[in-house]
Coordinates of C-alpha atoms in Angstrom, one line a residue:
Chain K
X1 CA -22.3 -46.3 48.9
X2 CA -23.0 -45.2 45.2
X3 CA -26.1 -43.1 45.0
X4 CA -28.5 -42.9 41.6
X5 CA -25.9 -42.7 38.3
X6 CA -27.3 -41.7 35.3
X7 CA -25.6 -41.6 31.8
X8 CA -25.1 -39.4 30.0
X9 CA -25.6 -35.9 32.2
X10 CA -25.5 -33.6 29.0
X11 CA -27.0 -35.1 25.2
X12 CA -28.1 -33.1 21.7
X13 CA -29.7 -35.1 19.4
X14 CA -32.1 -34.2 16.1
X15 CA -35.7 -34.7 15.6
X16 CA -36.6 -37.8 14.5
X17 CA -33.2 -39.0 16.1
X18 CA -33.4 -41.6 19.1
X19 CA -31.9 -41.8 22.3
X20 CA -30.8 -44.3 25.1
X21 CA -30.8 -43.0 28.3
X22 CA -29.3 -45.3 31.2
X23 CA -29.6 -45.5 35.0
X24 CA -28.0 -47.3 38.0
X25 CA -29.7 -47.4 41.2
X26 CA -29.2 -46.9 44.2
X27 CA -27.0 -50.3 45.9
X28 CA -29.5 -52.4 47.3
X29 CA -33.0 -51.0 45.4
X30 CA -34.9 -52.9 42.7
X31 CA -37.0 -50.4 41.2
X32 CA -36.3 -48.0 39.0
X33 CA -38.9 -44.8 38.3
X34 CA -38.5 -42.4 35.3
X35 CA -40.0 -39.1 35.1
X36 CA -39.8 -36.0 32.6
X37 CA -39.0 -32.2 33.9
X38 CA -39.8 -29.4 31.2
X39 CA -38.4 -26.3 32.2
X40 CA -39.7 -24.4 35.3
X41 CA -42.1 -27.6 35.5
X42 CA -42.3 -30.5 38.1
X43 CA -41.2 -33.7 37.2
X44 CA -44.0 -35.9 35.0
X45 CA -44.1 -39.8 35.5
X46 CA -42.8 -42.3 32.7
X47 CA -42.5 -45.6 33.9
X48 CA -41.7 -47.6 36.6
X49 CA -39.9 -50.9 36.1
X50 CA -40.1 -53.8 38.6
X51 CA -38.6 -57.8 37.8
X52 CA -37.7 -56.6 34.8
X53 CA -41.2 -55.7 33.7
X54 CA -42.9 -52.1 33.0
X55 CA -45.4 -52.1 36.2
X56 CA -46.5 -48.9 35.9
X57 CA -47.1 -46.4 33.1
X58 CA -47.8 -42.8 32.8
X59 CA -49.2 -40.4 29.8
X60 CA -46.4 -41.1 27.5
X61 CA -46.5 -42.0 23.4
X62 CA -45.7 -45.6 22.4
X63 CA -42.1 -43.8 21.8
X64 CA -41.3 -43.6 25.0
X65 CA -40.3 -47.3 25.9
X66 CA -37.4 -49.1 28.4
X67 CA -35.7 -51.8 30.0
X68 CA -34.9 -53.4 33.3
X69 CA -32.0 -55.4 33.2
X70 CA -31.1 -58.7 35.9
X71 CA -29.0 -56.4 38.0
X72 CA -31.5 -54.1 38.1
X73 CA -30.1 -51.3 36.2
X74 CA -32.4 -49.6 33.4
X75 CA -33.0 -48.0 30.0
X76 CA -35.0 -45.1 29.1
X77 CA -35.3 -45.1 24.9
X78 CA -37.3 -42.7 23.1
X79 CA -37.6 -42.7 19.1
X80 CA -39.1 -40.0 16.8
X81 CA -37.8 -37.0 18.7
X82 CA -39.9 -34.4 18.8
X83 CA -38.4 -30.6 19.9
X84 CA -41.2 -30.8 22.9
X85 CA -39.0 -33.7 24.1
X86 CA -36.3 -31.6 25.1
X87 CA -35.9 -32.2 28.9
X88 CA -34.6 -33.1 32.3
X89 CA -35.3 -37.1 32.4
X90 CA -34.8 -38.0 35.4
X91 CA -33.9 -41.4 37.3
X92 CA -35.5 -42.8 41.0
X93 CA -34.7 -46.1 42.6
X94 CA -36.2 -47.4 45.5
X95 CA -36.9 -50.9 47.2
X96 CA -40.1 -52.9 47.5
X97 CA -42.0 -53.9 50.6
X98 CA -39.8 -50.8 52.4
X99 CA -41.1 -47.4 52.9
X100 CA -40.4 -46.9 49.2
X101 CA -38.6 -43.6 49.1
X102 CA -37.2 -43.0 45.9
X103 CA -34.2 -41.6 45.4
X104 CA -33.4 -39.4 42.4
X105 CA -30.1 -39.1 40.1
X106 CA -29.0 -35.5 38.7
X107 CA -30.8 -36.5 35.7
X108 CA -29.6 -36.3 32.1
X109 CA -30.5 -33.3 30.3
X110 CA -31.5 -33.5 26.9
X111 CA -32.0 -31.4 24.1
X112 CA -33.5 -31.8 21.0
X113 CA -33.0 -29.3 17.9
Chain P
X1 CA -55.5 -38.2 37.3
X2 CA -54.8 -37.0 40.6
X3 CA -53.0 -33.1 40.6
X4 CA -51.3 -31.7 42.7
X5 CA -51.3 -27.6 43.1
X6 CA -48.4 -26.4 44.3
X7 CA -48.6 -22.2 45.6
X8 CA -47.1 -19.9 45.5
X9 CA -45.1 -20.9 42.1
X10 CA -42.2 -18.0 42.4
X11 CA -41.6 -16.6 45.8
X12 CA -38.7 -14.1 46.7
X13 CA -37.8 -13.1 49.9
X14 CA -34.9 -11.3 52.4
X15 CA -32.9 -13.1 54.7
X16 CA -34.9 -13.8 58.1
X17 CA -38.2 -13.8 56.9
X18 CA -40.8 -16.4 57.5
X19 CA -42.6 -18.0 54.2
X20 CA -45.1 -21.2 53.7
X21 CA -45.3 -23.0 50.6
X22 CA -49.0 -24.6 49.8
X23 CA -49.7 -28.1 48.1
X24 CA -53.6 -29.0 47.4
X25 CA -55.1 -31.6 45.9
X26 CA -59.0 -33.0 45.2
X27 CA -57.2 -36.5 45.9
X28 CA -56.5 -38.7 48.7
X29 CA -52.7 -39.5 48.9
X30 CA -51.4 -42.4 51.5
X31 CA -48.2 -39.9 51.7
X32 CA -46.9 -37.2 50.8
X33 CA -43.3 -36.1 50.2
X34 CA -41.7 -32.5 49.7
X35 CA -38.2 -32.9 47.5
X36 CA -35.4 -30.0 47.6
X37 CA -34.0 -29.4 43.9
X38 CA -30.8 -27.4 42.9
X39 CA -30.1 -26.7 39.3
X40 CA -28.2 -29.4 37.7
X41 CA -29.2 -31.9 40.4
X42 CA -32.5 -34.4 40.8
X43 CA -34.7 -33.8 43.5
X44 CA -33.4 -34.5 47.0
X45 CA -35.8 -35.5 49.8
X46 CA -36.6 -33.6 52.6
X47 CA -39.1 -35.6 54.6
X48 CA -42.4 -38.1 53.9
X49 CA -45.6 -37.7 55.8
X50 CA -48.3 -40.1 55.9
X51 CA -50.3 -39.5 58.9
X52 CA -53.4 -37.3 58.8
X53 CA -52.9 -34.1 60.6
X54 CA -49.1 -35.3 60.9
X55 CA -46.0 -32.9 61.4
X56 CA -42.7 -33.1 61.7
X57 CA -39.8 -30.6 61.8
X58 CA -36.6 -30.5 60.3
X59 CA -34.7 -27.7 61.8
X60 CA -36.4 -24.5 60.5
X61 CA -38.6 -26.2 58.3
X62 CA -42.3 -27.7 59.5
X63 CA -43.8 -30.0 57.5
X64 CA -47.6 -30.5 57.5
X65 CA -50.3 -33.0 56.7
X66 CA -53.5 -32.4 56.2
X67 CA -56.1 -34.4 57.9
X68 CA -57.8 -35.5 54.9
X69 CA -54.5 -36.3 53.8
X70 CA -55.4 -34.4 50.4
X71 CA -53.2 -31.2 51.2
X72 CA -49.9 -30.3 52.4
X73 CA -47.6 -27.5 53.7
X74 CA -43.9 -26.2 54.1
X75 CA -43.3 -23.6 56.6
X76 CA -39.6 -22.1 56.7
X77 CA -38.3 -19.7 59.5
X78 CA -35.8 -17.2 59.6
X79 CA -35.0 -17.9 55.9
X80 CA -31.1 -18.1 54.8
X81 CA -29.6 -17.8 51.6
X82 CA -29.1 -21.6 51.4
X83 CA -32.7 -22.5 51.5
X84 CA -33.0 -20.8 48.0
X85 CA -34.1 -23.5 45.7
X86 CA -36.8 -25.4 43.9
X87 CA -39.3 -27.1 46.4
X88 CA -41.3 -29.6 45.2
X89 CA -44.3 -31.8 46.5
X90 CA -45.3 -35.1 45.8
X91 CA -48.3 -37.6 45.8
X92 CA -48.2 -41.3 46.3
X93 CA -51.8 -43.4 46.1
X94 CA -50.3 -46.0 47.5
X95 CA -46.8 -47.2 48.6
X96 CA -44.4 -48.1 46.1
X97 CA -46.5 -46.2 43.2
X98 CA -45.8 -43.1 40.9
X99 CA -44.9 -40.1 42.5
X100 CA -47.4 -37.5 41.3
X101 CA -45.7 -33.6 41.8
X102 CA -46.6 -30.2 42.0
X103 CA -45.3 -27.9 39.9
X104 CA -42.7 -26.6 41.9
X105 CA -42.1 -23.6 44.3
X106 CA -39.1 -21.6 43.1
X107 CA -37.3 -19.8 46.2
X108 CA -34.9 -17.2 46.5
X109 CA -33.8 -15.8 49.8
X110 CA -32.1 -12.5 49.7
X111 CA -28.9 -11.6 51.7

């Protein structure tokens, strides 16, 4: 049973580059979460995508946006990068109307010079 | 915007020694969680409480839940070298919603 995938693990990009980040959940789960981790930080809430719509939405710029796609995989996009978006961005799936744990990936770390 | 203070932030220890790690928050959660992260990995959970005054146990590690369900802690025993990691807590308001976390309790047990 496949855990959370995320793609890629490792990215450099330029600022005012942008970026696609992608996630596959968890078998079986049809929600997918996205948080930020600075550095020596705890992880900071994106989004949370549900049906294919954005249900949930934390303190993020209109740069910040995603996707949900039919089989429940997801996008993470951000334009404009900006050096303070250097990163761990991080993926959870979980299921509705269960006990909703979320499961994380390993994340995709990226940097931004 | 509900926080969540996580204490103490670094904490470094010897092998065998007892240690508790503190989350507080001004804010009502309907559960709580406390994550395990390695470096290069996402956050792996330990355990979910969501009963007032709840705890459970996971071999050396307690887990407790404040009866106001507003604060939260992690007691190990008889550290190991293995339990060296990041330990994070976090928030739910409700089930299914954002996870708000703590900033993080960097461990390192000694040998």
């Amino acid at each position: 049973d496949a855990g959370v995938t995320q793609s890629p693990t490792h990215l450099i990009k330029t600022r005012g580059q942008q970026v696609t980040l992608r996630c596959s959940p968890k078998s079986g789960h049809d929600t997918v979460s996205w948080y930020q981790q600075a550095l020596g930080q705890g992880p900071q809430f994106i989004f949370q995508y549900y049906e294919e719509e954005e249900r949930q939405r934390g303190n993020f710029p209109d740069r910040f946006s995603g996707h949900q796609f039919p089989n429940y995989s997801s996008e993470l996009n951000v334009n404009a990068l900006l050096l303070g978006d250097s990163a761990l961005y991080l993926c959870a799936s979980s299921l509705q109307g269960s006990k909703n744990i979320q499961y994380f990936g390993a994340g995709t770390r990226l940097s931004v010079l | 915007t509900q926080l969540l203070e996580q204490s103490p932030q670094f904490l470094s220890i010897q092998e065998g020694e007892n240690l508790t790690v503190y989350c507080n928050s001004s804010s009502v959660f309907s559960s709580l969680q406390w994550y395990r992260q390695e470096p290069g990995e996402g956050p792996v959970l330990l355990v979910t409480v969501v009963t007032g005054g709840e705890v459970k146990k996971l071999k050396r590690l307690t887990f407790q839940f404040g009866d106001a369900r507003k604060d939260s802690s992690l007691h190990i025993t008889a550290a190991q070298p293995g339990d060296t990691g990041l330990y994070l807590c976090a928030g739910q308001e409700t089930s299914g919603s954002r996870l708000t976390f703590g900033e993080g309790t960097q461990l390192t047990v000694n040998p």
